[in-house]
PDB file of C-alpha atoms in Angstrom:
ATOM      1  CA  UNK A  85     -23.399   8.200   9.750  1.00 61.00           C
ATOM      2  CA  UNK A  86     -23.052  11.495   8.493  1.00 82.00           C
ATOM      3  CA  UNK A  87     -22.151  12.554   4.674  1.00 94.00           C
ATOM      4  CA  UNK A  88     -18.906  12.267   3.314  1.00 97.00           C
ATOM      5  CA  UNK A  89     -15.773  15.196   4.384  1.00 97.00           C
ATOM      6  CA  UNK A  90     -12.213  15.179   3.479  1.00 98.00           C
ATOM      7  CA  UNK A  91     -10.428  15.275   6.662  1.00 98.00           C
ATOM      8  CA  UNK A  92      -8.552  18.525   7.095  1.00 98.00           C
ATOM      9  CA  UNK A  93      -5.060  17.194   7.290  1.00 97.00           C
ATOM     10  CA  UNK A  94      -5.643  16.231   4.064  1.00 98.00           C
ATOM     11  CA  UNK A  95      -6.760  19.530   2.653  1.00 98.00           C
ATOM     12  CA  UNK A  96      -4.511  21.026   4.147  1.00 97.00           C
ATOM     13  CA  UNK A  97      -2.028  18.748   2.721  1.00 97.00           C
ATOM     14  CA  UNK A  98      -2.806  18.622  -0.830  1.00 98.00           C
ATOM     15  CA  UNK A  99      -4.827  19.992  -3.998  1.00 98.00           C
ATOM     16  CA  UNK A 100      -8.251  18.663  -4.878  1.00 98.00           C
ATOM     17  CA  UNK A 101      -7.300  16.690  -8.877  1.00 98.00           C
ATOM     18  CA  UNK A 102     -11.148  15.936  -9.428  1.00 97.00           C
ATOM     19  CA  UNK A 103     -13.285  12.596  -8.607  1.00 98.00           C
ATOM     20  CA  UNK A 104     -13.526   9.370 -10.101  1.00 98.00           C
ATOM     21  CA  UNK A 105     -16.163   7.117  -9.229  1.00 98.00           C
ATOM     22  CA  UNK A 106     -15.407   5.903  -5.945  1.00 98.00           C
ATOM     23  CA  UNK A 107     -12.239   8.233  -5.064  1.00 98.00           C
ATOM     24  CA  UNK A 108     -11.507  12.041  -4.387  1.00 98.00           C
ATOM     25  CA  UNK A 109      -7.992  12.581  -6.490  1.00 98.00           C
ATOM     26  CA  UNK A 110      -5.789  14.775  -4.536  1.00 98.00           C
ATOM     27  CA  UNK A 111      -1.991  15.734  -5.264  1.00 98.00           C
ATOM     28  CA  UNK A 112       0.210  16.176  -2.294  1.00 98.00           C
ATOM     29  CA  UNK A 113       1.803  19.497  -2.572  1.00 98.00           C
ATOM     30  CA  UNK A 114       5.186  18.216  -2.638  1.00 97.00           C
ATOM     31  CA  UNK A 115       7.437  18.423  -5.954  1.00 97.00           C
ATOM     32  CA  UNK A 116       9.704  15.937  -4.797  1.00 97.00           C
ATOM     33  CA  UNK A 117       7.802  13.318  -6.117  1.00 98.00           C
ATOM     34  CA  UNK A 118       4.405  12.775  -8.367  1.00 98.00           C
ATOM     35  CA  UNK A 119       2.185  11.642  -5.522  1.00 98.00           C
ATOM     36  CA  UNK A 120      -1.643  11.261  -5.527  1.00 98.00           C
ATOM     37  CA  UNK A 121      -3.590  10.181  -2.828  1.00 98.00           C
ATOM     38  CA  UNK A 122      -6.895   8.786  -3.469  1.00 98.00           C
ATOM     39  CA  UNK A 123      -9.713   9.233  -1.132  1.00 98.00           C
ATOM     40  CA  UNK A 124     -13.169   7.036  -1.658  1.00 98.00           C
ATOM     41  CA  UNK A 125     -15.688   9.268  -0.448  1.00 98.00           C
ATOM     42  CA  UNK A 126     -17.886   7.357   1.671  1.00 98.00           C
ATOM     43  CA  UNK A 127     -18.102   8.838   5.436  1.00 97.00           C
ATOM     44  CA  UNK A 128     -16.820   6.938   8.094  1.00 96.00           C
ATOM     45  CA  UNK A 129     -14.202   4.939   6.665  1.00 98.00           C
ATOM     46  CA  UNK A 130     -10.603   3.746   8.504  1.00 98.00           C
ATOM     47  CA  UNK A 131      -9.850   0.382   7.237  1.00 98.00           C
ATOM     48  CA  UNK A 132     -10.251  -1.002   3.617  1.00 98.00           C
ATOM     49  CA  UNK A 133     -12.805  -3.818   4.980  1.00 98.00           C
ATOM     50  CA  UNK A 134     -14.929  -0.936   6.700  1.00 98.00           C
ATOM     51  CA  UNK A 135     -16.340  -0.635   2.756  1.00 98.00           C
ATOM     52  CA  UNK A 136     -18.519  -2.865   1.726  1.00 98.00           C
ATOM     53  CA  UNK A 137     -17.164  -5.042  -1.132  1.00 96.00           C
ATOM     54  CA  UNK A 138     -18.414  -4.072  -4.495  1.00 97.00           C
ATOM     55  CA  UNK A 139     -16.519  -0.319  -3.050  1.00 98.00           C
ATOM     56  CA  UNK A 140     -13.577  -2.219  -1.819  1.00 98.00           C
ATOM     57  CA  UNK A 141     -13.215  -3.662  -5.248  1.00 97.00           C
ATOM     58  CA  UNK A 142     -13.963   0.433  -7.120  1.00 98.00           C
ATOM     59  CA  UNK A 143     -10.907   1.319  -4.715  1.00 98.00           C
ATOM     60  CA  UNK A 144      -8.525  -0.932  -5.945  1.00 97.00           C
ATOM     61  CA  UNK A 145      -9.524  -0.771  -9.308  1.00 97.00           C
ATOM     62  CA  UNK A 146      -9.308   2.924  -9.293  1.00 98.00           C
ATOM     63  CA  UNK A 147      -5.838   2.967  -7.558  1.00 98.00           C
ATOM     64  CA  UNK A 148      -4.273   1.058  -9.956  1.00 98.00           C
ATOM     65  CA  UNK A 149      -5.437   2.433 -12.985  1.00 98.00           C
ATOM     66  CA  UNK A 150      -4.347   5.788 -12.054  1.00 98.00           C
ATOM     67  CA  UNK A 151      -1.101   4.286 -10.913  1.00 98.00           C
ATOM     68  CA  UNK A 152      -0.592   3.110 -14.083  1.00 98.00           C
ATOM     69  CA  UNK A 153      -1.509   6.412 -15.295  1.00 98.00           C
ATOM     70  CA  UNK A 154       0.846   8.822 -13.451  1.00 98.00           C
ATOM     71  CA  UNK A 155       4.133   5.937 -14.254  1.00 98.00           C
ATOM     72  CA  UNK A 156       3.281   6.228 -17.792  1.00 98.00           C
ATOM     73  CA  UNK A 157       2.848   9.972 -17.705  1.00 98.00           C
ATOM     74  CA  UNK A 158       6.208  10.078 -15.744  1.00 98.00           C
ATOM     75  CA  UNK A 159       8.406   7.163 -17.406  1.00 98.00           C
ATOM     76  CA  UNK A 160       8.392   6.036 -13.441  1.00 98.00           C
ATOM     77  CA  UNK A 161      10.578   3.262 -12.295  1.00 98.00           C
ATOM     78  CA  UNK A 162       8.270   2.027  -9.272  1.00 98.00           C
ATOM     79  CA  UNK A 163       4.780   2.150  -8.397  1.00 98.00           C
ATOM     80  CA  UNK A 164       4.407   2.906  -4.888  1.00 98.00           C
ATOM     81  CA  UNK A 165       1.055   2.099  -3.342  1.00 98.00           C
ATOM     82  CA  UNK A 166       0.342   2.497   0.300  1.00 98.00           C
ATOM     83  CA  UNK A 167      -2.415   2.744   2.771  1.00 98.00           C
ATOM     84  CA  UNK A 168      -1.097   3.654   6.117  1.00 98.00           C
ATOM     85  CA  UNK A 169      -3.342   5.972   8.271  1.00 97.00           C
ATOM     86  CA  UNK A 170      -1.368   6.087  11.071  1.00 97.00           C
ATOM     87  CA  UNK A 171      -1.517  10.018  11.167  1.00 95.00           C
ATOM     88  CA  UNK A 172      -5.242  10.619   9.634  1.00 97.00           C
ATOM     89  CA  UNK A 173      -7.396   7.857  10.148  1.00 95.00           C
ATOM     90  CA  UNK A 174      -9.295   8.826   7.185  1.00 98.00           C
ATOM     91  CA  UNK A 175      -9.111   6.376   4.327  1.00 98.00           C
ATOM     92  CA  UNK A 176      -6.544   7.275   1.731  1.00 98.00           C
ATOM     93  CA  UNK A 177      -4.188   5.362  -0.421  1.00 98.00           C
ATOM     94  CA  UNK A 178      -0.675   6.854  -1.335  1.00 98.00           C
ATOM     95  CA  UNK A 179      -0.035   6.108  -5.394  1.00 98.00           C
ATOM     96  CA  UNK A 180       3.493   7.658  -6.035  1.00 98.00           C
ATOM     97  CA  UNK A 181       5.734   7.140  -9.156  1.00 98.00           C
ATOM     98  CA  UNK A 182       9.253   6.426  -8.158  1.00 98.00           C
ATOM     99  CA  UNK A 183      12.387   7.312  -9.633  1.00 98.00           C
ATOM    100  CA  UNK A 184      16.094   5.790  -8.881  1.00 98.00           C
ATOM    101  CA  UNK A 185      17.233   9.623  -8.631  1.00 97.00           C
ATOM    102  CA  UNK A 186      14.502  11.082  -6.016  1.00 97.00           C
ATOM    103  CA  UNK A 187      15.518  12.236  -2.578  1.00 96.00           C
ATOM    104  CA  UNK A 188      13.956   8.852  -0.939  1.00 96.00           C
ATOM    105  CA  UNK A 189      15.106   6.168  -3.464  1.00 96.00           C
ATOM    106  CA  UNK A 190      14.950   3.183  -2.567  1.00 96.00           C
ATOM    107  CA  UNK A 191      13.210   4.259   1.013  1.00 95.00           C
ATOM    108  CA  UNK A 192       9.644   4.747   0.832  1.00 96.00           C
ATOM    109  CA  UNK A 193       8.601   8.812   0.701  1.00 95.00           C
ATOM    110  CA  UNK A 194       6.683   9.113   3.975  1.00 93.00           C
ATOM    111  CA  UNK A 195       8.172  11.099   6.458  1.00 84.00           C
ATOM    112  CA  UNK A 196      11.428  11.741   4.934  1.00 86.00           C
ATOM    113  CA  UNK A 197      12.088  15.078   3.559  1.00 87.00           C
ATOM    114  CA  UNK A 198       9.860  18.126   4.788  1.00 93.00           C
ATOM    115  CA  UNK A 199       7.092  19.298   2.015  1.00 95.00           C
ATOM    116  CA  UNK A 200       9.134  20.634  -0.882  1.00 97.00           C
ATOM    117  CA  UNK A 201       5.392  22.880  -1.943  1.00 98.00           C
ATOM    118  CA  UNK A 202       4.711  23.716  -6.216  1.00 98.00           C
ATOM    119  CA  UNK A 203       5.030  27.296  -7.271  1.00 97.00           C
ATOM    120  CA  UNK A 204       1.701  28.469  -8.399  1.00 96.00           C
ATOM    121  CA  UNK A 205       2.914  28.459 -11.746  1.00 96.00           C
ATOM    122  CA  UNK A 206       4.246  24.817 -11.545  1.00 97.00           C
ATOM    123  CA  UNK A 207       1.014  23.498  -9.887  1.00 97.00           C
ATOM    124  CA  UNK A 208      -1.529  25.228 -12.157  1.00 96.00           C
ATOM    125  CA  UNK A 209       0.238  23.382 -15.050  1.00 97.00           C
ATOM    126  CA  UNK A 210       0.767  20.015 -13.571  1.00 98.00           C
ATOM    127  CA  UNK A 211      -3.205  19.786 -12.319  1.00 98.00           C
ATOM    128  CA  UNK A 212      -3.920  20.543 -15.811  1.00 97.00           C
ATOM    129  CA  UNK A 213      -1.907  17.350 -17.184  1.00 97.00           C
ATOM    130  CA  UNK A 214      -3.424  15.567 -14.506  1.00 98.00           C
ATOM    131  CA  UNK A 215      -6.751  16.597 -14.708  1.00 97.00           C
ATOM    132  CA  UNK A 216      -6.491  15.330 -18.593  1.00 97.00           C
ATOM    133  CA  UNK A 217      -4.758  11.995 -17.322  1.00 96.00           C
ATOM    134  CA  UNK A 218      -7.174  11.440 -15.195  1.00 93.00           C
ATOM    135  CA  UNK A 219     -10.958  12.806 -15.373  1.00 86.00           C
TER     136      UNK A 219
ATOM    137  CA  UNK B 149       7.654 -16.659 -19.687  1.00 62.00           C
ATOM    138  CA  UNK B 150       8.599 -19.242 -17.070  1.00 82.00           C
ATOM    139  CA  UNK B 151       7.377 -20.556 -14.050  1.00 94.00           C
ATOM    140  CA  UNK B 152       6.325 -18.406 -10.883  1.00 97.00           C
ATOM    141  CA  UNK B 153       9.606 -18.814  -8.275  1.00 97.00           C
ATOM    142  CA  UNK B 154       9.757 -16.214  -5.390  1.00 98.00           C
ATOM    143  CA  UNK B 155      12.701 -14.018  -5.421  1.00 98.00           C
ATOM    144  CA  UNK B 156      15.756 -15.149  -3.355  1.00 98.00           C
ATOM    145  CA  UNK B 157      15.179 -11.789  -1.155  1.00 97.00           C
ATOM    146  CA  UNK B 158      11.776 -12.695  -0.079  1.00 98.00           C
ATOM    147  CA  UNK B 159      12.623 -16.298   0.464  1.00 98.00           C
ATOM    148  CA  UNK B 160      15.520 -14.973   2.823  1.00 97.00           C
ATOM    149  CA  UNK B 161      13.541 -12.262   5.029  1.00 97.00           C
ATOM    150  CA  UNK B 162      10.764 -14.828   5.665  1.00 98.00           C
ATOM    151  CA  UNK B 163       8.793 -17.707   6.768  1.00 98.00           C
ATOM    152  CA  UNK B 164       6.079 -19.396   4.539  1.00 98.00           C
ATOM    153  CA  UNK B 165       2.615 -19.819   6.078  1.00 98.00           C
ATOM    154  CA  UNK B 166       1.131 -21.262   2.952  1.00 97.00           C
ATOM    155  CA  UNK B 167      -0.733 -20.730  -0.673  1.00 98.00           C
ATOM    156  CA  UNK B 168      -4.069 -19.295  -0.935  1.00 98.00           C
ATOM    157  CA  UNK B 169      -5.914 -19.081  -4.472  1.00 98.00           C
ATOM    158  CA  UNK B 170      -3.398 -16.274  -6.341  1.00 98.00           C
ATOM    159  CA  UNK B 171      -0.998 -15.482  -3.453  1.00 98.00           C
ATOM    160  CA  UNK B 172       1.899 -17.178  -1.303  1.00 98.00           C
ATOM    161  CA  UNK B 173       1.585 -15.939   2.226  1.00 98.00           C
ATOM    162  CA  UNK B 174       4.756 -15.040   3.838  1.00 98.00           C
ATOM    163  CA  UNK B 175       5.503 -13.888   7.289  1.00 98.00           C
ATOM    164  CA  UNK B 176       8.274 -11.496   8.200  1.00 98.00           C
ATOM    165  CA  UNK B 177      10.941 -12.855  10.316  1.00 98.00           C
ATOM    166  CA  UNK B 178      10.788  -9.590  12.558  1.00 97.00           C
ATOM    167  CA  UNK B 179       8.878 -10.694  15.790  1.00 97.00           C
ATOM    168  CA  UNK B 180       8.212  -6.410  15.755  1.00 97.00           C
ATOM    169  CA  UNK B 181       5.681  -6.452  14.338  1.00 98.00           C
ATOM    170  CA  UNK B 182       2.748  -8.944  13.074  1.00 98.00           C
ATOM    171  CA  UNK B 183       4.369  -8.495   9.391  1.00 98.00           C
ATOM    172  CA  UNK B 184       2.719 -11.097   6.496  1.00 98.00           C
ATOM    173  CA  UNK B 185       3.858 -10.423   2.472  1.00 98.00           C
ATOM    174  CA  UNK B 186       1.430 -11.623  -0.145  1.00 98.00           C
ATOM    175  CA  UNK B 187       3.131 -12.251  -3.433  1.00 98.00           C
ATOM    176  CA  UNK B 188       0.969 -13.439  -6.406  1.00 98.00           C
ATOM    177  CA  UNK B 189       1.917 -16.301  -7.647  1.00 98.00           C
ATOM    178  CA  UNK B 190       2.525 -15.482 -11.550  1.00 98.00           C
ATOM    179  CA  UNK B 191       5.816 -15.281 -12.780  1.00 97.00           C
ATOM    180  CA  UNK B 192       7.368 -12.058 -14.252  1.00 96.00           C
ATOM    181  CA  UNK B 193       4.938  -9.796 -12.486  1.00 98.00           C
ATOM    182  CA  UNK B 194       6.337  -6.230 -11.095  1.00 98.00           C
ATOM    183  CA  UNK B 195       3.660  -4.198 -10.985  1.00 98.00           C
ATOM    184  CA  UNK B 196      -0.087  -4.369  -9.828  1.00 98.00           C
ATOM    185  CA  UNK B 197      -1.261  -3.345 -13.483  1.00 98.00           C
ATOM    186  CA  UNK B 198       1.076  -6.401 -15.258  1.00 98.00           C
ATOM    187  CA  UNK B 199      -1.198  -8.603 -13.417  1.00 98.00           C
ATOM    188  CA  UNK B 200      -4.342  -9.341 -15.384  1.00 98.00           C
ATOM    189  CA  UNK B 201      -7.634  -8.110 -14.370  1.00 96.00           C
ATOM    190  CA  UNK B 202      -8.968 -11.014 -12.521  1.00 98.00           C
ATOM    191  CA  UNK B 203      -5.662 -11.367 -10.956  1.00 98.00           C
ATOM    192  CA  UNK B 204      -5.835  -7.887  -9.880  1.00 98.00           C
ATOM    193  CA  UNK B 205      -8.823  -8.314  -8.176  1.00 97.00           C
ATOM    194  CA  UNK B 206      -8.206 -11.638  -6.779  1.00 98.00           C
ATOM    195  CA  UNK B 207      -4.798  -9.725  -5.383  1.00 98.00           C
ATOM    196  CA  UNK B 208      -6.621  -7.164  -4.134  1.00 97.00           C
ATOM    197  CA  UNK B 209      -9.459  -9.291  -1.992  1.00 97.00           C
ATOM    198  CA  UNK B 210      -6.571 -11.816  -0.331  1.00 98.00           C
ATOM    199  CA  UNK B 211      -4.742  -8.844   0.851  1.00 98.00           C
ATOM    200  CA  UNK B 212      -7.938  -7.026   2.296  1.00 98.00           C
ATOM    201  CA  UNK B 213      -9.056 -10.194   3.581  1.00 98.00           C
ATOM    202  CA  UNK B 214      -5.325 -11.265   5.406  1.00 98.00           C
ATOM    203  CA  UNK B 215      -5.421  -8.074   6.672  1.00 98.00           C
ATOM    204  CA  UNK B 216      -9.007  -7.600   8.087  1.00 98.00           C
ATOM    205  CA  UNK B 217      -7.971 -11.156   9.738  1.00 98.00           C
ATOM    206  CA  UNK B 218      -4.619 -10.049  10.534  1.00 98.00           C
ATOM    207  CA  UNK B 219      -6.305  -6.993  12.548  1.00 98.00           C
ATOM    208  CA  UNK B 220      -8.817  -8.869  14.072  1.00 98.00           C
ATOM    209  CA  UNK B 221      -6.531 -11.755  16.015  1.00 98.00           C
ATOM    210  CA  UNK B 222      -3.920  -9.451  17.094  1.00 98.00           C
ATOM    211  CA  UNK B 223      -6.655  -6.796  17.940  1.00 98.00           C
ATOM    212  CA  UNK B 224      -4.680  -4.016  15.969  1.00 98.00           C
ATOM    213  CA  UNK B 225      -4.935  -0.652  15.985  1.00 98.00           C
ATOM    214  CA  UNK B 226      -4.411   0.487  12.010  1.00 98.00           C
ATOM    215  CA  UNK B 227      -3.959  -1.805   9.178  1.00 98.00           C
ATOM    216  CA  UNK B 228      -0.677  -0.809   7.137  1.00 98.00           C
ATOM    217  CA  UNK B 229      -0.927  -2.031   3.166  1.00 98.00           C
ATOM    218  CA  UNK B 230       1.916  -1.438   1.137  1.00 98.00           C
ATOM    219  CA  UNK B 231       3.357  -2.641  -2.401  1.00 98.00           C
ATOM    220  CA  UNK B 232       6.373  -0.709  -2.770  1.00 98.00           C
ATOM    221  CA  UNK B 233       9.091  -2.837  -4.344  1.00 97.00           C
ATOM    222  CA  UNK B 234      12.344  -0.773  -4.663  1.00 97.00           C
ATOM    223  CA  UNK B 235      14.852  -2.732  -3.057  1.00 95.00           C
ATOM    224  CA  UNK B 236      13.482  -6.704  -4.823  1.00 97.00           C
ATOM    225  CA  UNK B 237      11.281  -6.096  -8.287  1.00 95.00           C
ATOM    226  CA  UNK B 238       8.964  -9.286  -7.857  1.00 98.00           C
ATOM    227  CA  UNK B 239       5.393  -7.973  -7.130  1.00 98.00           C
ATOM    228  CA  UNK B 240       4.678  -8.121  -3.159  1.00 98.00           C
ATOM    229  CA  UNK B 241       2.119  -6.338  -0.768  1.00 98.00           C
ATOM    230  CA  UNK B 242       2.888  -5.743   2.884  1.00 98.00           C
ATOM    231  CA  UNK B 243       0.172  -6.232   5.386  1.00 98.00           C
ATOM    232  CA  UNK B 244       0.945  -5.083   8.331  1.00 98.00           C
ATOM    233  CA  UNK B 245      -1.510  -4.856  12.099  1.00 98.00           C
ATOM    234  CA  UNK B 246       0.172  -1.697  13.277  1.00 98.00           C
ATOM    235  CA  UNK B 247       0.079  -0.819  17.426  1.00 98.00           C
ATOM    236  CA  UNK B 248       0.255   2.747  19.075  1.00 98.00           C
ATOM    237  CA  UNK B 249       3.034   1.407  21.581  1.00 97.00           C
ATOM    238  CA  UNK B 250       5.237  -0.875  18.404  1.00 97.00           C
ATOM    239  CA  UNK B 251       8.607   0.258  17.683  1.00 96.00           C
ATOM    240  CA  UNK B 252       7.898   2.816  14.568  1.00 96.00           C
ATOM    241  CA  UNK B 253       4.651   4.046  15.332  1.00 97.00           C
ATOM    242  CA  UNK B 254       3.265   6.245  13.795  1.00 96.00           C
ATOM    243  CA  UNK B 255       5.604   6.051  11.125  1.00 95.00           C
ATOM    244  CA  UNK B 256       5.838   3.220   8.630  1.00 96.00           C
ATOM    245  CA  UNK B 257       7.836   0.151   9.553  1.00 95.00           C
ATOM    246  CA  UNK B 258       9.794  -0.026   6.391  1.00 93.00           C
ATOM    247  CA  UNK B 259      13.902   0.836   6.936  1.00 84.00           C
ATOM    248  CA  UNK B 260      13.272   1.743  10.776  1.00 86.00           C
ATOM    249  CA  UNK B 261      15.139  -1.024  12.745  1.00 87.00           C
ATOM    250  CA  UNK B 262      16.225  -4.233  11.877  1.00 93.00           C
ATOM    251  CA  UNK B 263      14.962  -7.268  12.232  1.00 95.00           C
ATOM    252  CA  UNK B 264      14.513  -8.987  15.218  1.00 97.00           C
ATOM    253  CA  UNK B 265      14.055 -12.698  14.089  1.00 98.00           C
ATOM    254  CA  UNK B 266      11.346 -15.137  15.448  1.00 98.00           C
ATOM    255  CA  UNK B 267      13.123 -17.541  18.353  1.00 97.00           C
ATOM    256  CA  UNK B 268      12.481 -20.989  16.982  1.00 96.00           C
ATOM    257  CA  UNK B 269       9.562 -21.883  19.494  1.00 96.00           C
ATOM    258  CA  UNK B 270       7.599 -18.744  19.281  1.00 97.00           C
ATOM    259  CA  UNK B 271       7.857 -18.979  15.471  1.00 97.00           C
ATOM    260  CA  UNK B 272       6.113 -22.631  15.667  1.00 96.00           C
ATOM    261  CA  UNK B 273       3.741 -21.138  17.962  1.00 97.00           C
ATOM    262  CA  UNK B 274       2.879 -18.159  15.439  1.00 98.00           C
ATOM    263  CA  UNK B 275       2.759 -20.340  12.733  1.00 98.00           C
ATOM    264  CA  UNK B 276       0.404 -23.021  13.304  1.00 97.00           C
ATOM    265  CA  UNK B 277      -1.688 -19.387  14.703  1.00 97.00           C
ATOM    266  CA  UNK B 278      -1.448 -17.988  10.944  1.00 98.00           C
ATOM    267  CA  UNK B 279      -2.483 -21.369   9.270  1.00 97.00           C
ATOM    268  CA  UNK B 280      -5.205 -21.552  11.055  1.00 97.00           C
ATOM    269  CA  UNK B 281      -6.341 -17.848  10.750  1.00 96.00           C
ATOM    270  CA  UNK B 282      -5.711 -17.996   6.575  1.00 93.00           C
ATOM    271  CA  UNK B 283      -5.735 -21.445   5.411  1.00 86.00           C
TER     272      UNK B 283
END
């Protein structure tokens, strides 16, 4: 078991937020929608019950807390939470904040609409509210 | 505040295996795919962060433990957890024992064909499975 990575998909995919305990904060580089993905960084990991409990239970409290976080930041209308893995078998959990008025509503965001990427402008601002949200 | 009843939705689109401590246990009818819903059972509950902290966590171990089960009897090949919630507002997580060869892979199962409903004998059959694996 060697030490903890971030898969490259998913650096390739998104911008590095900060850490929390447990989880790597990313934001997927998509403007579409405010969409975190949360990574705990422990090496090895595909499946939820791959970590051992007292981690399972920092995952899922860290999820939802910074769900609640990013709908409160962004008056969302639903929490999305999802851990697929289907394309990167690395562990990561999806936390998006929905809105009746984005391009997926009411489907769920993966796979929909191509990567719509932040300007550098856009991004260096929005890690900054996020970085205060969450670190 | 009254009682906990499931939403009309979720009592349509599926079968009920049984109660465990915090969550009904649902099954998809849609023989495509081993599909099971969790929905706590506390009334008025939307999000993951209106449930209470114990609840939370109690939430959070039934679904990892369904779906570590889940996984294990049907010998799947990635776990798919989601709590999405646009289309019916009451508070449910999908758990879902995804396949390489089922009928969306590798892209999530939500919106991608419809249902193709249990046949009354293999739905017995399934059932008793479930209780057994969960109750």
């Amino acid at each position: 078991m060697g030490a903890f990575a971030l898969h490259p998909q998913l650096a390739a995919d998104t911008i590095e937020v900060g850490n929390l305990p447990l989880c790597k904060v990313l934001l997927m580089n998509d403007s579409q929608y405010p969409w975190l993905i949360l990574v705990p960084q422990r090496p090895d990991i595909r499946e939820v019950y791959d970590l051992n409990s007292s981690d399972q239970q920092h995952l899922w409290q860290e999820v939802t807390q910074v769900g609640e976080k990013l709908m409160a930041h962004h008056r969302g209308f639903k929490l999305n939470i999802g851990a697929l893995g289907n394309m990167v078998p690395q562990l990561h959990v999806h936390v998006i904040a929905r809105q009746t008025d984005d391009p997926a509503w009411p489907g769920p965001i993966w796979g929909v609409n191509p990567a719509e990427p932040y300007s550098e402008q856009a991004l260096a601002g929005y890690l900054t509210e996020l970085k205060q949200l969450f670190l």
